[in-house]
PDB file of C-alpha atoms and ligand atoms in Angstrom:
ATOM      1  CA  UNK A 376     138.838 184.640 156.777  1.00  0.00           C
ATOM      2  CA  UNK A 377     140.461 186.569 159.264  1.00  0.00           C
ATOM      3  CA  UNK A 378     140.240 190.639 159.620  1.00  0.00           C
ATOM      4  CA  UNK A 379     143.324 192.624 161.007  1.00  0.00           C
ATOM      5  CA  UNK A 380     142.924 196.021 161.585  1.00  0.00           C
ATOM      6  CA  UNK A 381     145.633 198.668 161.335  1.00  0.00           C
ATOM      7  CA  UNK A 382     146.000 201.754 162.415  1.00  0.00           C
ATOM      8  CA  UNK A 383     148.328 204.486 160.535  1.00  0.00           C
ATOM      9  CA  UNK A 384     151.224 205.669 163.086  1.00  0.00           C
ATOM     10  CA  UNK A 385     151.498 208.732 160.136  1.00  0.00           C
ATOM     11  CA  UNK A 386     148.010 209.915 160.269  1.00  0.00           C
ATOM     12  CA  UNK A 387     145.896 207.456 162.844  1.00  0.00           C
ATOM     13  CA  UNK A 388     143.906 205.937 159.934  1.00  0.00           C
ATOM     14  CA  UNK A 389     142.621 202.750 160.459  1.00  0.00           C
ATOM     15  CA  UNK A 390     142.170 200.219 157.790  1.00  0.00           C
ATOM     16  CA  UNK A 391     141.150 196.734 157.622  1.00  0.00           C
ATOM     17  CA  UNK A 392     143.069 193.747 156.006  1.00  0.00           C
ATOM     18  CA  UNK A 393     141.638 190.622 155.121  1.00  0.00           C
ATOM     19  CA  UNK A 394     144.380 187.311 155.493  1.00  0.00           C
ATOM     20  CA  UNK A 395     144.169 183.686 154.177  1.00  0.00           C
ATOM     21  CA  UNK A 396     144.898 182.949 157.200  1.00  0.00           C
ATOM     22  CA  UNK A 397     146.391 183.460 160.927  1.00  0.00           C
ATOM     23  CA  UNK A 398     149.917 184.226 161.294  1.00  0.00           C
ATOM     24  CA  UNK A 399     150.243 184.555 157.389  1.00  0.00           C
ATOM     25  CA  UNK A 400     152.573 187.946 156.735  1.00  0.00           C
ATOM     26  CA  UNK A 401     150.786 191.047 155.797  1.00  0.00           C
ATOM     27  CA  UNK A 402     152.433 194.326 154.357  1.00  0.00           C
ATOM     28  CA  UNK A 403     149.477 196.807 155.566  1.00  0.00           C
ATOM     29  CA  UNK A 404     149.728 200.434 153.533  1.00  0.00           C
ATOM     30  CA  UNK A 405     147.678 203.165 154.849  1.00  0.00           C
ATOM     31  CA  UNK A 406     145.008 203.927 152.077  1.00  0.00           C
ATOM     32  CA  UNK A 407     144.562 207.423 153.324  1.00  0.00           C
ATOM     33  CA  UNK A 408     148.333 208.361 153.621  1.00  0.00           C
ATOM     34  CA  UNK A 409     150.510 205.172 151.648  1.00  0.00           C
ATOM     35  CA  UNK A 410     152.374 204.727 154.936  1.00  0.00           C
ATOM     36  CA  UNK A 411     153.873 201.374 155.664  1.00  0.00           C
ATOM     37  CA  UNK A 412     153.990 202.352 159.079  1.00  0.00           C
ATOM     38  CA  UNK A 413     150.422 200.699 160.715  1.00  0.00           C
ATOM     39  CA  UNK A 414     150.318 198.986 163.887  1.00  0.00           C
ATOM     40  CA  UNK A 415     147.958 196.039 164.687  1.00  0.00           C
ATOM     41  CA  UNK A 416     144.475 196.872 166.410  1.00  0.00           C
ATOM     42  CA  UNK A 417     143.243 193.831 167.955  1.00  0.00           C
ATOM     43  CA  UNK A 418     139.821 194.940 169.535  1.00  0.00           C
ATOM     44  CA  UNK A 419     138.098 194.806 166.158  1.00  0.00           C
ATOM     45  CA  UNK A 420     139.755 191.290 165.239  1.00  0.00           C
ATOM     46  CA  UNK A 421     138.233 189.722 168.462  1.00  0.00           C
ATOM     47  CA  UNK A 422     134.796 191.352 167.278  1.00  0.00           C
ATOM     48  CA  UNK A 423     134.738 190.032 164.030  1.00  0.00           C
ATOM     49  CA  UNK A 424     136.105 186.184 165.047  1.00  0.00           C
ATOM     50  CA  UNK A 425     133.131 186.302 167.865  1.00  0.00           C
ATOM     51  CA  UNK A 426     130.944 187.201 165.562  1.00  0.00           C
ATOM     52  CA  UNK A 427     131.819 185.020 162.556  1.00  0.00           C
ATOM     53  CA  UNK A 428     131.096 182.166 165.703  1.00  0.00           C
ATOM     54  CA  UNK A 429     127.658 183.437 165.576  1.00  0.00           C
ATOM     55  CA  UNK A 430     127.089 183.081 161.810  1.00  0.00           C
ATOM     56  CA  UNK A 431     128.830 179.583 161.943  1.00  0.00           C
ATOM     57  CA  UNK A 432     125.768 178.544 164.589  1.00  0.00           C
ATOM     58  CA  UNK A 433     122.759 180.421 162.865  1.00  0.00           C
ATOM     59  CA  UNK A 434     123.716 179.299 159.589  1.00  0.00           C
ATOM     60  CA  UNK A 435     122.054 179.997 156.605  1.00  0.00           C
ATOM     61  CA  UNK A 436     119.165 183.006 157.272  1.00  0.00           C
ATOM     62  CA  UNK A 437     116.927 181.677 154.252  1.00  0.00           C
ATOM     63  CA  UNK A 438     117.073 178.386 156.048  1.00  0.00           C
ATOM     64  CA  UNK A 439     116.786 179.566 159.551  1.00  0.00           C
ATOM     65  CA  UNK A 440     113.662 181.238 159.096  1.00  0.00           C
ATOM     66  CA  UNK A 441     112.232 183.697 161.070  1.00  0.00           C
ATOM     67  CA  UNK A 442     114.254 183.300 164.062  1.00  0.00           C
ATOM     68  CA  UNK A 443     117.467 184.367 161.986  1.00  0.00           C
ATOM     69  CA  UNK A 444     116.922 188.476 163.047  1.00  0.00           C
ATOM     70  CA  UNK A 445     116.064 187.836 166.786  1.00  0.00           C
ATOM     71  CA  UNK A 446     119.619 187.134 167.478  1.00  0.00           C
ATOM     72  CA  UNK A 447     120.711 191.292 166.762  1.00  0.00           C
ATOM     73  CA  UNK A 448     124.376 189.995 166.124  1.00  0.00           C
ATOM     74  CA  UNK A 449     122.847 188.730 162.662  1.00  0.00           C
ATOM     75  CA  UNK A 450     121.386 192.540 161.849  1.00  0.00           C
ATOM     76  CA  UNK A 451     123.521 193.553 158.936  1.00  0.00           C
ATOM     77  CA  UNK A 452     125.141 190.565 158.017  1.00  0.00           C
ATOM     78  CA  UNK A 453     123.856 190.579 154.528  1.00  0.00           C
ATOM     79  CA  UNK A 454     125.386 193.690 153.634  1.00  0.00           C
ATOM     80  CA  UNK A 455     128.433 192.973 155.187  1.00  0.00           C
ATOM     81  CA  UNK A 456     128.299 189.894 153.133  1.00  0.00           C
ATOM     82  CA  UNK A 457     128.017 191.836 149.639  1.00  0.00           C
ATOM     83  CA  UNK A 458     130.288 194.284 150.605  1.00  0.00           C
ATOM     84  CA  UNK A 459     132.665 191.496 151.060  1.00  0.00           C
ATOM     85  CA  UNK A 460     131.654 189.873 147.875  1.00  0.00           C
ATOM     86  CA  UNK A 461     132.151 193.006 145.752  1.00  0.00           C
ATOM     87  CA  UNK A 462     135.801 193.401 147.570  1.00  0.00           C
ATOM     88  CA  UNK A 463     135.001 196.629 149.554  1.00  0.00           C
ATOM     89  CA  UNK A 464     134.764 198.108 152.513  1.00  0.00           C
ATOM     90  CA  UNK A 465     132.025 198.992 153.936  1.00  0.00           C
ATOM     91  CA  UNK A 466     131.564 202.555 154.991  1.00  0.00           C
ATOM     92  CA  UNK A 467     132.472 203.310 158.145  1.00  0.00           C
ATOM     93  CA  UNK A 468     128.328 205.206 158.753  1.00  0.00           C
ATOM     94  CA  UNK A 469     127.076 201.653 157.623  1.00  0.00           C
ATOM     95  CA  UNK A 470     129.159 199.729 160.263  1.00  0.00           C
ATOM     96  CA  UNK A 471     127.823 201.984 162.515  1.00  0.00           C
ATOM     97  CA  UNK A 472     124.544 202.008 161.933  1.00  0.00           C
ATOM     98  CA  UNK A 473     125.297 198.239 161.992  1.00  0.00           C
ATOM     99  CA  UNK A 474     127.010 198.035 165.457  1.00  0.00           C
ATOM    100  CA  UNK A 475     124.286 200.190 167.330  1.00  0.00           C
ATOM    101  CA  UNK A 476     121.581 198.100 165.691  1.00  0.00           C
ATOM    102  CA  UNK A 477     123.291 194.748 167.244  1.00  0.00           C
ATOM    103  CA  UNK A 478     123.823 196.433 170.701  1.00  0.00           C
ATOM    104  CA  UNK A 479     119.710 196.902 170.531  1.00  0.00           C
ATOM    105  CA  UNK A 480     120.254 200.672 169.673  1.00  0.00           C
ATOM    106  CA  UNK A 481     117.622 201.412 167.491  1.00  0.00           C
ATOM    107  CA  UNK A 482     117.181 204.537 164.751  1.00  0.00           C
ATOM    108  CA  UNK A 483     116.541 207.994 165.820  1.00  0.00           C
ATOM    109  CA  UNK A 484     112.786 207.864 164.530  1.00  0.00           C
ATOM    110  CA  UNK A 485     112.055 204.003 165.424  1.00  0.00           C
ATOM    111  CA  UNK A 486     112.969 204.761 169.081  1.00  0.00           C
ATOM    112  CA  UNK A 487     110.710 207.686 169.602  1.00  0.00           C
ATOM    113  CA  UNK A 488     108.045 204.968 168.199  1.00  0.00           C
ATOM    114  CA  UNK A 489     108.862 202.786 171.368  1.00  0.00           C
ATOM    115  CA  UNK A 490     106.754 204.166 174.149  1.00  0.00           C
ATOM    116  CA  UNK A 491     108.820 204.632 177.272  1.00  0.00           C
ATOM    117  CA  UNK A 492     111.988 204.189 175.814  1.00  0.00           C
ATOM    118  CA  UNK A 493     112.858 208.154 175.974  1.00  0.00           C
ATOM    119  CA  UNK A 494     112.505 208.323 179.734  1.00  0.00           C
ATOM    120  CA  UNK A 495     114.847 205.701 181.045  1.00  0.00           C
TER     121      UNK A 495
HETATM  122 ZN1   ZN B 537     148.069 207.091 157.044  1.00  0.00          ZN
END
């Protein structure tokens, strides 16, 4: 399922909408605000189609196996998964977390651990 995002011309809060599919109308209302007035963000749209490309091709992680997490696009997908399930957003500090972990950023306290890391 597609993901717009919208950003609030009253207040520059973003939000994202899920549609049944492309091209199908959307009335976005700023949650923050109850604006009407959002315009479309397409950066984040791109990110999410590319990345629902990886899930189609690594399938199922229980199936996969092991090899599921070496591909760092896959960290986080099953909370975004149950966050989707339950109908919610997830919190903008998860998606982060989520987004530094897939660029190979890794935790405060995990990257001291890697020796040499610090010093490039
Ligand atoms: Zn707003």
């Amino acid at each position: 399922m597609p993901i717009y995002e919208y950003c609030c011309n009253a207040c520059q809060g973003k939000t994202s909408i899920f549609v049944k599919r492309i091209g199908a109308p959307v009335s976005p209302v700023c949650p923050a605000c109850g604006s009407q007035e959002m315009r479309r963000v397409l950066s984040r749209f791109a990110y999410h189609r590319s990345l629902a490309t990886v899930h189609e091709e690594s399938g199922d992680p229980e199936k996969a196996g092991p090899d599921y997490y070496k591909d760092p696009r896959n960290i986080g997908r099953w909370a975004e998964n149950k966050f989707k399930e339950m109908g919610m957003e997830m919190p903008s500090q998860v998606q982060d977390m989520i987004s530094a972990a897939r660029e190979g950023e890794l935790p405060g306290p995990v990257k001291e651990l890697q020796p040499g890391l610090s010093e490039v």
